[in-house]
XYZ file of C-alpha atoms in Angstrom:
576
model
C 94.254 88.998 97.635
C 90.921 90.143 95.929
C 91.339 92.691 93.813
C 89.323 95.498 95.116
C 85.433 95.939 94.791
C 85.165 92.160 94.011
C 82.017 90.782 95.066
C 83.567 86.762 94.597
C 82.093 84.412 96.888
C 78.812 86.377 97.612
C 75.476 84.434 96.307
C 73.696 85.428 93.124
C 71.168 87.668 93.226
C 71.685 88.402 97.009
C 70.357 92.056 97.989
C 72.432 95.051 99.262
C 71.548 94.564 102.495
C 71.397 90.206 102.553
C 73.149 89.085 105.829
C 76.243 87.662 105.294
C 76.950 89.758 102.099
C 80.796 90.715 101.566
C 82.045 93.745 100.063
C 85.471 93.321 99.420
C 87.795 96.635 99.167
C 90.940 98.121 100.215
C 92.111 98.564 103.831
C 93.608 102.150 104.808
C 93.362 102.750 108.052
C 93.961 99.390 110.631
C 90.972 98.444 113.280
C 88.126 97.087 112.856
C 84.384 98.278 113.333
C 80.669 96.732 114.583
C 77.353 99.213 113.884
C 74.556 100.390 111.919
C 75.005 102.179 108.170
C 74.687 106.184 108.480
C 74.463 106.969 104.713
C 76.152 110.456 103.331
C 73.775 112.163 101.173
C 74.181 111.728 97.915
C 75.683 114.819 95.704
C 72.721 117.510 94.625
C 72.463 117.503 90.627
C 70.389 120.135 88.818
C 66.714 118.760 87.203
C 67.052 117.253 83.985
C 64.453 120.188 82.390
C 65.728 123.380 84.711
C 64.513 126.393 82.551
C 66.952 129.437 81.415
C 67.307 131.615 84.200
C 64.643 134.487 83.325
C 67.047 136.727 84.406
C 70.938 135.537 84.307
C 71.727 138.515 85.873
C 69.671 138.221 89.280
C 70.397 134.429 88.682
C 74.511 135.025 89.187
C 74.233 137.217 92.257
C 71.852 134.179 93.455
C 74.543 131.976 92.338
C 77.562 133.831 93.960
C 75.567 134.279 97.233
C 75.100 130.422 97.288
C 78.841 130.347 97.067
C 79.274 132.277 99.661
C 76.817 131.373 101.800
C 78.689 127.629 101.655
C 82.014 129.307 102.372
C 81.015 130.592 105.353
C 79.362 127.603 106.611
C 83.042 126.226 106.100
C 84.675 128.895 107.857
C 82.171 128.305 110.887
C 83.159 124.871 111.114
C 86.511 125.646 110.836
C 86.408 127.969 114.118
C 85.440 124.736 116.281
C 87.850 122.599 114.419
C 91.370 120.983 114.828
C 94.230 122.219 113.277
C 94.582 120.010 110.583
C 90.537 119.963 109.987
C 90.467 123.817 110.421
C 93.484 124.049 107.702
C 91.393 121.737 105.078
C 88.269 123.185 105.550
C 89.555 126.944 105.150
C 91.178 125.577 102.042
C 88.024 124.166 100.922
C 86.185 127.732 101.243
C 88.565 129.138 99.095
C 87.406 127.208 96.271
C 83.445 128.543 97.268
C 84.773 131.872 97.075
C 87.873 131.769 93.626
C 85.876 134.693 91.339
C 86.731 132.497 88.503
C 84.353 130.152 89.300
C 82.141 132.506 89.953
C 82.968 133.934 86.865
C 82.359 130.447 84.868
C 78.737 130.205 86.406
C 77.993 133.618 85.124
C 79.240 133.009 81.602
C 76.727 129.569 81.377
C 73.809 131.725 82.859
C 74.181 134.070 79.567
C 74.226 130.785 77.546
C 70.736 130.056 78.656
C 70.965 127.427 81.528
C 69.314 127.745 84.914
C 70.938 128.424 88.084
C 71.555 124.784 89.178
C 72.941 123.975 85.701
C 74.840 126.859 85.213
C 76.808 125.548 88.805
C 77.034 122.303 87.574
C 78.802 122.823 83.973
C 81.224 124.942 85.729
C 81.852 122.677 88.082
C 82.543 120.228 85.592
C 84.498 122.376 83.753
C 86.909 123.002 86.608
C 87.010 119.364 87.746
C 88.207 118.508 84.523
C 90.949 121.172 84.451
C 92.059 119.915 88.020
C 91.865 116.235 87.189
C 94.335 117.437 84.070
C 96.475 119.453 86.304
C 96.712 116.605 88.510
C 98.758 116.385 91.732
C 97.654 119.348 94.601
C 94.098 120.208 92.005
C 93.661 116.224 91.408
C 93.298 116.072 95.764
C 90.998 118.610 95.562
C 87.756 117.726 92.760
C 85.809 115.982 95.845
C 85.941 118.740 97.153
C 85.041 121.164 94.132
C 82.511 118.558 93.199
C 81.153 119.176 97.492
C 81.211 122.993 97.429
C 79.406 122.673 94.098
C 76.916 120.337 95.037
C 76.106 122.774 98.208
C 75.397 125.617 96.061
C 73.391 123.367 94.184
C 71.326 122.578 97.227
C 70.925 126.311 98.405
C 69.707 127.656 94.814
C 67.068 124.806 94.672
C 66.148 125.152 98.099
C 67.372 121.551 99.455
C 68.954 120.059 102.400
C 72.631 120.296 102.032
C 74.355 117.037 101.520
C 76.998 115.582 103.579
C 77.077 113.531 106.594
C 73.593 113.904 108.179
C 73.291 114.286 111.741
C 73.278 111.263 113.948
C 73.312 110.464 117.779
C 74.370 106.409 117.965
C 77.823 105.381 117.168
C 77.965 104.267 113.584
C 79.538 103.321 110.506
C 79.992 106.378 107.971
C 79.151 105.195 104.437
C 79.709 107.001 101.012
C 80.600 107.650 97.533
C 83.512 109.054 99.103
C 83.999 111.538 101.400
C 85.559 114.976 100.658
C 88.132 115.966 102.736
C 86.013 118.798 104.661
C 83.837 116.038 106.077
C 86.038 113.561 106.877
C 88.360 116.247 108.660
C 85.217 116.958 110.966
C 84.290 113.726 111.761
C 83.025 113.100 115.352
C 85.199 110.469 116.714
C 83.428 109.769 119.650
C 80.355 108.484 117.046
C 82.174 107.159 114.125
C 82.999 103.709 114.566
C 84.291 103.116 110.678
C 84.032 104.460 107.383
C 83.309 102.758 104.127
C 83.549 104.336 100.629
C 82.788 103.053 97.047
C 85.812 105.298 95.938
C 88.768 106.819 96.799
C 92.401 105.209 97.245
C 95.646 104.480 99.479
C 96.925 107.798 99.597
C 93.487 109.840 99.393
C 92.999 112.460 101.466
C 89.983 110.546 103.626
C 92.539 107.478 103.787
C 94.856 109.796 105.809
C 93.022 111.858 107.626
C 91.170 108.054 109.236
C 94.495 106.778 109.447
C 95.544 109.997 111.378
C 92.078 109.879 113.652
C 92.503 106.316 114.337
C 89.187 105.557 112.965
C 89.011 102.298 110.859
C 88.639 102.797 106.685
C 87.856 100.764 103.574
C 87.684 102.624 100.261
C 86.821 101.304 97.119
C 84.049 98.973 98.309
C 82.034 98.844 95.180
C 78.196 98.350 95.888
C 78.879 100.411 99.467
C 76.299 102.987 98.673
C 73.137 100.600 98.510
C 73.490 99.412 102.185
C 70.646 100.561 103.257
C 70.907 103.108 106.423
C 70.778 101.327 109.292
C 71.701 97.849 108.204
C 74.386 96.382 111.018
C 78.249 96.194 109.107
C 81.451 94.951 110.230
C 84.327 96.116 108.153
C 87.990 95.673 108.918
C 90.373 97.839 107.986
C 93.057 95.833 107.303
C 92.221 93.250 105.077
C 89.286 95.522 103.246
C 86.422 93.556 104.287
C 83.382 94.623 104.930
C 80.717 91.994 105.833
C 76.908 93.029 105.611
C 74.254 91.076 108.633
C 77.129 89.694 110.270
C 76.245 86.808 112.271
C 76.697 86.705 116.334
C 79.646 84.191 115.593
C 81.312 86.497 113.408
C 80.712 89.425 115.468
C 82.125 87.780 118.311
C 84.955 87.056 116.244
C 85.877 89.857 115.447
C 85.883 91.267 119.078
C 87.857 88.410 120.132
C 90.829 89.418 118.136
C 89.896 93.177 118.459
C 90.326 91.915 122.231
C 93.157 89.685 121.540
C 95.511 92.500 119.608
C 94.996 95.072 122.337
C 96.388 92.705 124.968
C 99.229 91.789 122.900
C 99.921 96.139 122.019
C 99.393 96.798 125.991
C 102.068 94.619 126.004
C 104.751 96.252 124.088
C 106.057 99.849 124.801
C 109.370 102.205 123.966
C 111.587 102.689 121.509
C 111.598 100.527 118.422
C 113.560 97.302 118.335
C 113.413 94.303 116.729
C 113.619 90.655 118.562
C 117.591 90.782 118.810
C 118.112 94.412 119.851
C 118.154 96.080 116.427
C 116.933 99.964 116.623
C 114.112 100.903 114.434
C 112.886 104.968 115.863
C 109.408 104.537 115.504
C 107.919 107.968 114.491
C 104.770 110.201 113.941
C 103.860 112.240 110.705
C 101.774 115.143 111.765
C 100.215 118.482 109.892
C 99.946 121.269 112.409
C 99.743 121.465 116.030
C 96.913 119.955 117.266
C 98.509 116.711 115.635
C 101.343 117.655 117.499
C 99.841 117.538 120.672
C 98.376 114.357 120.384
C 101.645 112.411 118.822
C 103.524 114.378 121.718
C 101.293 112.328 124.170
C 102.106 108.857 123.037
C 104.454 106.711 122.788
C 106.809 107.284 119.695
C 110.084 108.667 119.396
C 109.153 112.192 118.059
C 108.034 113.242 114.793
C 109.138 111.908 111.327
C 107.568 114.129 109.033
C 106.250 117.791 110.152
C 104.101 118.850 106.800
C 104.521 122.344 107.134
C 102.246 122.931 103.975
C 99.094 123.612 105.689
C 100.809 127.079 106.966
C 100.330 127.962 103.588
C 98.235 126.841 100.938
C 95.276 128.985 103.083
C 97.383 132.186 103.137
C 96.566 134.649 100.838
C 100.021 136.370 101.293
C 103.470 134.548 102.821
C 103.245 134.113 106.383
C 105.776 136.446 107.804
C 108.837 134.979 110.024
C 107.168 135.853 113.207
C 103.920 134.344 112.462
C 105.559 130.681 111.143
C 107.720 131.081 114.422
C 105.063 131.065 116.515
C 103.261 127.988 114.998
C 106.377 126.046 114.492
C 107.653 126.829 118.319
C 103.643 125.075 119.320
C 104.573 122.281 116.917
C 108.180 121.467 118.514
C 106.890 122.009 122.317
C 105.459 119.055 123.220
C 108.184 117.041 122.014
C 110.825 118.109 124.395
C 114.285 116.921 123.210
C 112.443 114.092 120.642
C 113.421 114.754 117.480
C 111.517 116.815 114.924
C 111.728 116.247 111.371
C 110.477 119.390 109.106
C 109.670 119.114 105.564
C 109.967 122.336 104.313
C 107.370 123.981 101.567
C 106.355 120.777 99.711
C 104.485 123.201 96.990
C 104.742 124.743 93.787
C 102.772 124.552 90.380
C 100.748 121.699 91.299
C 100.603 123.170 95.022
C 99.036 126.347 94.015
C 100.255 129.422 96.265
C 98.578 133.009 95.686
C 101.744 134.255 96.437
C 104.283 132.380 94.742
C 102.703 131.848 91.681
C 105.143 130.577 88.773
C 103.201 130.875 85.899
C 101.183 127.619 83.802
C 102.660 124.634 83.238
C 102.276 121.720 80.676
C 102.573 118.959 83.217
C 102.684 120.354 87.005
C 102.755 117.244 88.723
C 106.279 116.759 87.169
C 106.962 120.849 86.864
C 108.299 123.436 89.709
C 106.766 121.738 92.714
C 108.992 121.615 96.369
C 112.861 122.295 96.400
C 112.296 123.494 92.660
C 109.723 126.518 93.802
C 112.051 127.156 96.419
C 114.897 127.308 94.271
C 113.021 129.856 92.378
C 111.482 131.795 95.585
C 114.855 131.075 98.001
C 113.309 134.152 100.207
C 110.016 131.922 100.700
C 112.829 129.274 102.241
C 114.418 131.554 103.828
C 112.095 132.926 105.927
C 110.808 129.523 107.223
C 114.312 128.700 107.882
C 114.989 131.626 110.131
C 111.779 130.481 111.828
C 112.554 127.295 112.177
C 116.072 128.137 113.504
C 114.025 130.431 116.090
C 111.714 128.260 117.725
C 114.392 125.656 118.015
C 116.143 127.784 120.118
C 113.099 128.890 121.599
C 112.028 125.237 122.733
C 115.193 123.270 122.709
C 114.065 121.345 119.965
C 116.296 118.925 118.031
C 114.650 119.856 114.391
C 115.861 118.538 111.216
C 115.085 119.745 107.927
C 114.293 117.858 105.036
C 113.536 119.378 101.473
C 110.947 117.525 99.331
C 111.088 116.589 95.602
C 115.099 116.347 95.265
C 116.146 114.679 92.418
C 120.511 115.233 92.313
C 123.273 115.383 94.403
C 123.577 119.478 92.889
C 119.839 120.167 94.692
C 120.808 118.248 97.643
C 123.725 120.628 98.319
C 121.964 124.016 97.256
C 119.529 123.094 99.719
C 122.301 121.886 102.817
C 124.045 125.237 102.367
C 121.016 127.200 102.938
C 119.822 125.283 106.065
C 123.250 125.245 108.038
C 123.261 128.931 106.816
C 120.065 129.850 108.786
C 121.226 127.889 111.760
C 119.777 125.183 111.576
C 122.581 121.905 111.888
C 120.719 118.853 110.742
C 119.622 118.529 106.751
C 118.170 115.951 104.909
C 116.207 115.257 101.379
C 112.886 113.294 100.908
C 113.543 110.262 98.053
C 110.958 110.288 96.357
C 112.140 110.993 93.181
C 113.293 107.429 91.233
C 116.594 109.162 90.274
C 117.117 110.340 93.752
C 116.781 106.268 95.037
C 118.836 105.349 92.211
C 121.608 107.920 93.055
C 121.174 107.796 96.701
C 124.611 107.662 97.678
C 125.583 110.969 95.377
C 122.717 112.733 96.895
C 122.936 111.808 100.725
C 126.814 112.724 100.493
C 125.688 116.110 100.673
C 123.453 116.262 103.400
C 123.392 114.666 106.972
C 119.806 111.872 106.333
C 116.996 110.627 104.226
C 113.654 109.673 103.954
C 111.303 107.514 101.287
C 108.101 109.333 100.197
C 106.905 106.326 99.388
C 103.353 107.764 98.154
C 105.015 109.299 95.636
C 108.249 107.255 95.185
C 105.433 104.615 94.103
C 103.642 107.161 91.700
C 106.754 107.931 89.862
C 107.751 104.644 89.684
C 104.670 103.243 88.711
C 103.619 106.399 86.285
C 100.650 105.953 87.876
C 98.664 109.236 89.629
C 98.149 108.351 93.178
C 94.790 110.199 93.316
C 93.240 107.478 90.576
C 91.483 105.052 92.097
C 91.099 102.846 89.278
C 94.929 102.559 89.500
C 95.194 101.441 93.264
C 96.637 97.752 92.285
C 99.691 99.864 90.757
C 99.972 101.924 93.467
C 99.679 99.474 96.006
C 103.546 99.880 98.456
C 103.777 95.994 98.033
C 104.701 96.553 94.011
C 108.331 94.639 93.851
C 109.288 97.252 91.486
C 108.830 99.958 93.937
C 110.531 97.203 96.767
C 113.526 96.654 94.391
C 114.004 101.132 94.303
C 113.635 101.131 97.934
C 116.350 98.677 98.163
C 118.481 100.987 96.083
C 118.286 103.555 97.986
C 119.326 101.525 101.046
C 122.009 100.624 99.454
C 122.863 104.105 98.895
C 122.705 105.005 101.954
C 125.052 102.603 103.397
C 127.472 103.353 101.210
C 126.909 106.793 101.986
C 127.084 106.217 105.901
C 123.712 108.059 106.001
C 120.029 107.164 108.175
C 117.772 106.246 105.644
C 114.029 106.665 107.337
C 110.317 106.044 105.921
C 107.634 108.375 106.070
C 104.871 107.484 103.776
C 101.967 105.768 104.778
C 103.826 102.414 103.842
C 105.523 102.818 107.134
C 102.194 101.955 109.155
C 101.978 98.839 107.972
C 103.066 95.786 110.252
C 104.312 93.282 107.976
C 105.620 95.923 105.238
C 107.411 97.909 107.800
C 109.416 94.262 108.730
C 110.136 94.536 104.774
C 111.013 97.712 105.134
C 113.850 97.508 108.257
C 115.280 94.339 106.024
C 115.914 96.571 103.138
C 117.867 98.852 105.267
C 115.992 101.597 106.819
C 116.567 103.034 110.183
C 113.621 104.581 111.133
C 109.666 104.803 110.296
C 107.058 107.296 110.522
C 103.715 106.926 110.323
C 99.844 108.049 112.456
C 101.308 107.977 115.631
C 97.840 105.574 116.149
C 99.745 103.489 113.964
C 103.129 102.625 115.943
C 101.805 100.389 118.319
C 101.378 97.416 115.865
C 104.627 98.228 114.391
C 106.474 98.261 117.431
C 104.864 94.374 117.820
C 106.303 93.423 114.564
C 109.130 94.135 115.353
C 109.413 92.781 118.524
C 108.688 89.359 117.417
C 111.505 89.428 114.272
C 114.772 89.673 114.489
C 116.890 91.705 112.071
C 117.915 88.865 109.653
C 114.344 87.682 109.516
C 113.607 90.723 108.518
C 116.096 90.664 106.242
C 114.464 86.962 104.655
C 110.726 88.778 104.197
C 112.461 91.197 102.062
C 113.884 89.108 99.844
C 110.638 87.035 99.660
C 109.092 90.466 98.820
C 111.050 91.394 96.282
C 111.590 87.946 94.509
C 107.409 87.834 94.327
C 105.909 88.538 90.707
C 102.801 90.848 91.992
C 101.872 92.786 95.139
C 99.359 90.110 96.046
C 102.246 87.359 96.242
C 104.518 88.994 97.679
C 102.420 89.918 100.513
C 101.733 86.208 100.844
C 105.127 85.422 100.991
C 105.596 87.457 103.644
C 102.590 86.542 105.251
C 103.659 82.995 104.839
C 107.260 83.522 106.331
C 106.387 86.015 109.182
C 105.860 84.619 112.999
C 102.239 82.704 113.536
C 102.803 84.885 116.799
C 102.151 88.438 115.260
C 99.160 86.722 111.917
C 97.419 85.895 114.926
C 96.821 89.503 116.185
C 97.226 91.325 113.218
């Protein structure tokens, strides 16, 4: 594999936009993609020589009212949005409208900068507190660094940057894109998108993978296409080829071609070649997600994050208000089942209600079952909801709590959900002592599942918002295999399901690793199950079994998805 944002094999000296150029990065969301460059707008910076404000104190209410003025820009796309784009985009006017901010720009005005400036420094400043803070504030700098660079815009009079406005289908192409935009995305014109940053688990890579809509990040030289100039990119190898030729073109829609017919082909519950039950799954955010996973063909829902009925609350949703969202969520599943992870938030989560004071290190502090622990009433209350629109719908819910690390937490947390009602509990593993113990901790409860976004992070001490550090994060690692496995194990010692719902799951020839290590089920984009459910179809169980042991025996990511690659059925390489 090339590591990403390696240029190898393209001529010297060739420009940005010579045909035939390749741009090597990381696939995140599968497909592949034919059209013309649209080019985001690059981020608004203040002039070099912007004078003092002449007076700071008109020049903060200008400030402010730029803020503001972006919020509700956000807010009006958030009316016409989705449910998971109208969640991130309300969250992202919050940030337009925190008074601290506001506060920071206000304090640099008195210092003698100019309006633009002023934004900028405290945007900085508060990008570097978040990048410190890491986890929930590390997701969120693009967009701090986006509201900021709208105000920017406003103060100095200039278009607002972003995706411009465009009529023929086309390939989106940026920096990177902050969550806002990528959540509002027309799908019906965006053939692909292509960013010089970002990584695996960002929050663009999801939301594409979610949308269906093919992705490379970290494609280093990406931003000097020039608009217009006819890409290709696939989004599952990471390559991105500039002027294709008509042969390659046609190439590419041959096996576009090719892997439909062999998907059409496939349909129902997860098996493997000799009969072996995977459940293939969907991981959704809210309930327009829910809608569209209940509409296809998987075998309910794997992971419900039930975050985003929060982190835009400025006070805890009452019982009756979470009932009614989680009773929309559970409908169109019928008698599928539902897995719930309960409040997956806490110090690095930020809640204006359940605020537990600062923390040296969040990202390892009171985050998930921990903040529940220390709010029970916030996990009681969307227990009793739960519990109520399950009986409501006729749902078979389960409840999983996230961040577990011992058998002890495990049990606190069963108590309380059989207590509400509720008769299926489980724990996320995504803790490295959790895996390690997994036969302690799923004695308590009645299933599991592998975060494996963050099982890798932990494992790899490596923050999965850092691009730079996508090789270490990368779900091939055979460290992170050889935890995975131990876990497994666990859980058949335990007698316990032991499912996958991080974005690992999606892939074809990892989720084969994946069943062969021992897991029972996977979730992943319900756009996602079709190739999985081929996989499968063309292994059986105990070759399955013989990729995972190539995996883990592998010194690297890159070989041991060659040695799987190598070992896997010709049948599936040639549609994958």
């Amino acid at each position: 594999m090339t590591a990403a944002g390696d240029a190898s094999g393209d001529a010297p000296g060739r420009a940005a936009g010579s045909p035939g150029r390749v741009l090597r990065g990381i696939g995140v969301s599968s497909g592949s993609a034919h059209g013309p460059v649209v080019q985001v707008a690059a981020p608004v910076a203040p002039p070099a020589d912007e004078p003092p404000a002449a007076d700071p104190a008109a020049a903060a209410e200008q400030a402010i009212a730029a803020f503001m003025g972006v919020a509700d820009t956000l807010d009006g796309r958030a009316a016409t949005a989705d449910d998971a784009a109208r969640d991130v985009l309300k969250a992202t006017a919050m940030i337009a409208r925190d008074r601290s901010l506001h506060r920071a720009v206000t304090k640099h005005l008195g210092e003698g900068q100019g309006p633009a400036t002023a934004i900028a420094s405290a945007i900085d400043e508060f990008a570097a507190q978040f990048e410190a803070l890491g986890g929930y504030f590390a997701e969120r700098v693009t967009d701090l660094r986006d509201v900021g660079s709208r105000a920017i815009a406003t103060v100095l009079g200039e278009p607002a940057p972003g995706v411009p406005h465009f009529s023929e289908p086309s390939v989106i192409v940026a920096h990177d894109l902050a969550p806002a935009e990528t959540a509002t995305l027309d799908r019906s014109r965006v053939l692909g998108i292509v960013t010089a940053a970002g990584g695996r688990t960002s929050h663009t890579a999801i939301l594409a993978a979610q949308m269906g809509i093919p992705a490379v990040v970290q494609a280093h030289g990406a931003t000097e296409i020039p608009g217009g100039t006819l890409v290709s990119l696939d989004g599952d190898s990471g390559e991105v080829v500039l002027n294709p030729d008509a042969d390659a073109v046609a190439a590419q829609l041959e096996r576009r071609e090719r892997r439909e017919r062999a998907l059409a082909d496939v349909s129902g519950p997860g098996r493997t070649a000799d009969g072996h039950a995977v459940a293939l799954l969907a991981n959704i955010g809210g309930v327009e997600d829910a809608e569209l996973a209940g509409a296809a063909d998987v075998e309910g829902v794997g992971l419900f994050r039930t975050e985003f009925v929060f982190l835009s609350a400025q006070h805890a949703p009452t019982v009756e208000e979470q009932t009614e969202i989680y009773r929309r969520v559970l409908a169109p599943f019928g008698s599928r089942r539902v897995v719930v992870r309960t409040l997956d938030a806490g110090a690095d989560k930020p809640l204006a209600f359940a605020d537990l004071g600062a923390e040296e290190n969040p990202a390892l502090g009171r985050r998930g079952l921990r903040l529940s622990q220390a709010r029970p009433e916030l996990l009681d209350a969307q227990l009793q909801a739960l519990a109520a629109a399950a009986h409501e719908t006729g749902a078979d819910v389960r409840v999983m709590a996230p961040m577990v690390a011992t058998a002890e937490e495990a049990r606190w947390f069963a108590e309380r959900v059989r207590a509400s009602g509720l008769e299926r509990a489980g724990v996320m593993i995504e803790v490295p002592a959790a895996a390690l113990r997994a036969e302690q901790v799923l004695a308590e409860v009645d299933f599991g599942s592998l975060g494996t976004n963050d099982l890798a992070q932990y494992t790899m001490a490596a923050d999965r918002m850092e691009g730079e550090l996508s090789e270490l994060l990368d779900p091939w690692q055979p460290a992170v295999l050889d935890v995975i496995a131990a876990a497994a194990a666990g859980a058949r010692a335990a007698g316990k399901p032991l499912g996958v719902c991080g974005e690992s799951a999606g892939d074809p020839l990892l989720a084969l690793v994946l069943v062969g290590l021992g897991v029972s089920s996977l979730s992943m984009a319900a756009g996602k199950a079709r190739g999985v459910r081929l996989a499968l179809r063309t292994h059986t169980l105990e070759h399955c079994e013989r990729l995972a042991a190539a995996a883990r025996a592998a010194a690297s990511p890159e070989t041991a998805r060659a040695a799987v690659r190598e070992a896997a059925d010709p049948e599936l390489l040639a549609v994958l």
